[in-house]
Amino acid sequence: MKKRSLLIAVGVIVFGIIASIALFSKKFGWVSDKFGVSWQLTLPM
């Protein structure tokens, strides 16, 4: 069980690093639709 938790934590950290490097934009925001689903919008730099 500990190995699985560690792998998930490492995966989240790696994904966060990749996302911050490759997908970061200074133009972004969040909206919610009428069903309560939150969406992140990102515009090209």
Backbone as a ProteinNet text record, in pm:
[ID]
protein_1_A
[PRIMARY]
MKKRSLLIAVGVIVFGIIASIALFSKKFGWVSDKFGVSWQLTLPM
[TERTIARY]
81.5	0	86.3	198.9	285.5	350.8	387.2	448.7	351.4	225.9	125.6	107	99.3	84.4	204.2	322.4	443.5	443.9	406	401.6	300.4	186.4	85.6	139.2	203.7	259.1	366.2	454	558.7	496.2	394.6	326.3	262.7	202.6	140.4	246.1	357.7	465.7	522.5	550.2	605.6	506.8	379.1	278.3	272	280.2	276.9	394.4	512.3	631.1	617.4	574.9	557.7	451.1	340.3	231.9	276.6	352.8	395.5	496.4	575.9	674.4	610	534.9	484.7	352.6	268.6	133.1	105.7	207.1	182.7	152.2	49.9	14.1	-19	13.3	-20.4	-166.6	-233.1	-373.7	-458.7	-516.4	-599.7	-705.3	-807.8	-913.2	-1002.7	-1094.6	-1187	-1329.5	-1414.4	-1557.9	-1631.4	-1754.5	-1838.6	-1964.2	-2005.8	-2127.5	-2249.4	-2366.3	-2490.5	-2503.8	-2419.9	-2422.9	-2323.2	-2249.3	-2152.5	-2015.3	-1993.1	-1862.5	-1770.5	-1650.7	-1553.5	-1461	-1436.1	-1350.9	-1237.8	-1117.2	-1005.4	-986.1	-983.1	-960.5	-820.4	-749.3	-613.2	-601.2	-548.6	-525.8	-378.9	-348.9	-208.1	-130.5	-1.8	82.3	113.3
-119.6	0	126.5	123.6	240.9	268.3	160.9	179.4	248.8	207.5	266.1	414.4	449	589.4	671.4	615.1	684.8	705.9	603.8	617.1	721.4	725	826.1	965.1	982	1112.2	1156.9	1066.3	1099.7	1135.7	1062	1091.6	1229.2	1265.8	1398.1	1507	1487.1	1586.4	1600.5	1489.3	1493.2	1559.1	1523.1	1584.9	1734.9	1775.6	1918.1	1993.3	1933.3	1997	2008.6	1901.6	1904.3	2005.5	2005.5	2098.1	2242.5	2269.6	2407	2454.2	2364.3	2402.6	2411.7	2308.4	2299	2370.9	2377.5	2427.6	2560.6	2621.9	2744.8	2859.9	2932.7	3051.7	3161.2	3283.6	3395	3435.2	3380.9	3414	3290.5	3283.9	3169.1	3211.8	3130.5	3157.9	3037	3044.7	2934.4	2983.9	2899.5	2926.3	2801.1	2819.5	2706.1	2709	2592.1	2586.1	2567.7	2560.1	2552.3	2421.5	2322.6	2194.3	2190	2299.2	2305.5	2250.8	2221.9	2171.8	2290.9	2286.2	2393.5	2362.9	2464	2448.9	2550.3	2506.3	2599.3	2634.8	2763.7	2811.8	2869.8	2835.9	2884.4	2938.5	3059.6	3119.6	3105.1	3095.9	3085.8	3210.1	3191.2	3304	3395
0	0	0	72.4	77.7	-56.6	-129.5	-261.3	-355.7	-351.2	-440.4	-409.3	-282.5	-243.3	-288.2	-274.1	-315.8	-466.4	-542.4	-688.2	-731.6	-666	-699.2	-668.2	-553.5	-515.6	-614.2	-653.3	-750.2	-884.4	-925.6	-1051.6	-1050.8	-939.7	-928.6	-935.7	-867.5	-869.7	-1010.4	-1076.6	-1212.5	-1307.3	-1298.3	-1385.1	-1360.2	-1234.6	-1202	-1261.2	-1256.6	-1313.8	-1465	-1530.4	-1676.2	-1715.6	-1644.8	-1676.6	-1657.7	-1553.6	-1529	-1633	-1686.4	-1787.7	-1925.8	-1964.4	-2100.7	-2122.5	-2021.5	-2042.3	-1974	-1915.5	-1840.7	-1934.8	-1902.4	-1977.3	-1877.8	-1909.8	-1821.7	-1836.3	-1938.6	-1962.1	-1935.5	-1816.4	-1781.8	-1680.6	-1667.5	-1570.6	-1555.9	-1461.1	-1436.3	-1449.4	-1502.5	-1509.6	-1463.3	-1419.7	-1381.7	-1467.1	-1514.7	-1594.7	-1504.5	-1566	-1488.8	-1410.8	-1442.4	-1372.1	-1256	-1236.3	-1127.4	-1162.5	-1291.3	-1334.6	-1358	-1300.4	-1314.2	-1432.1	-1514.4	-1632.7	-1624.2	-1658.9	-1667.6	-1813.9	-1842.2	-1978.1	-1987.1	-2093.9	-2114.1	-2255.6	-2268.2	-2399.1	-2435.5	-2565.9	-2607.9	-2564.5	-2541	-2497.7	-2612.7
[MASK]
+++++++++++++++++++++++++++++++++++++++++++++

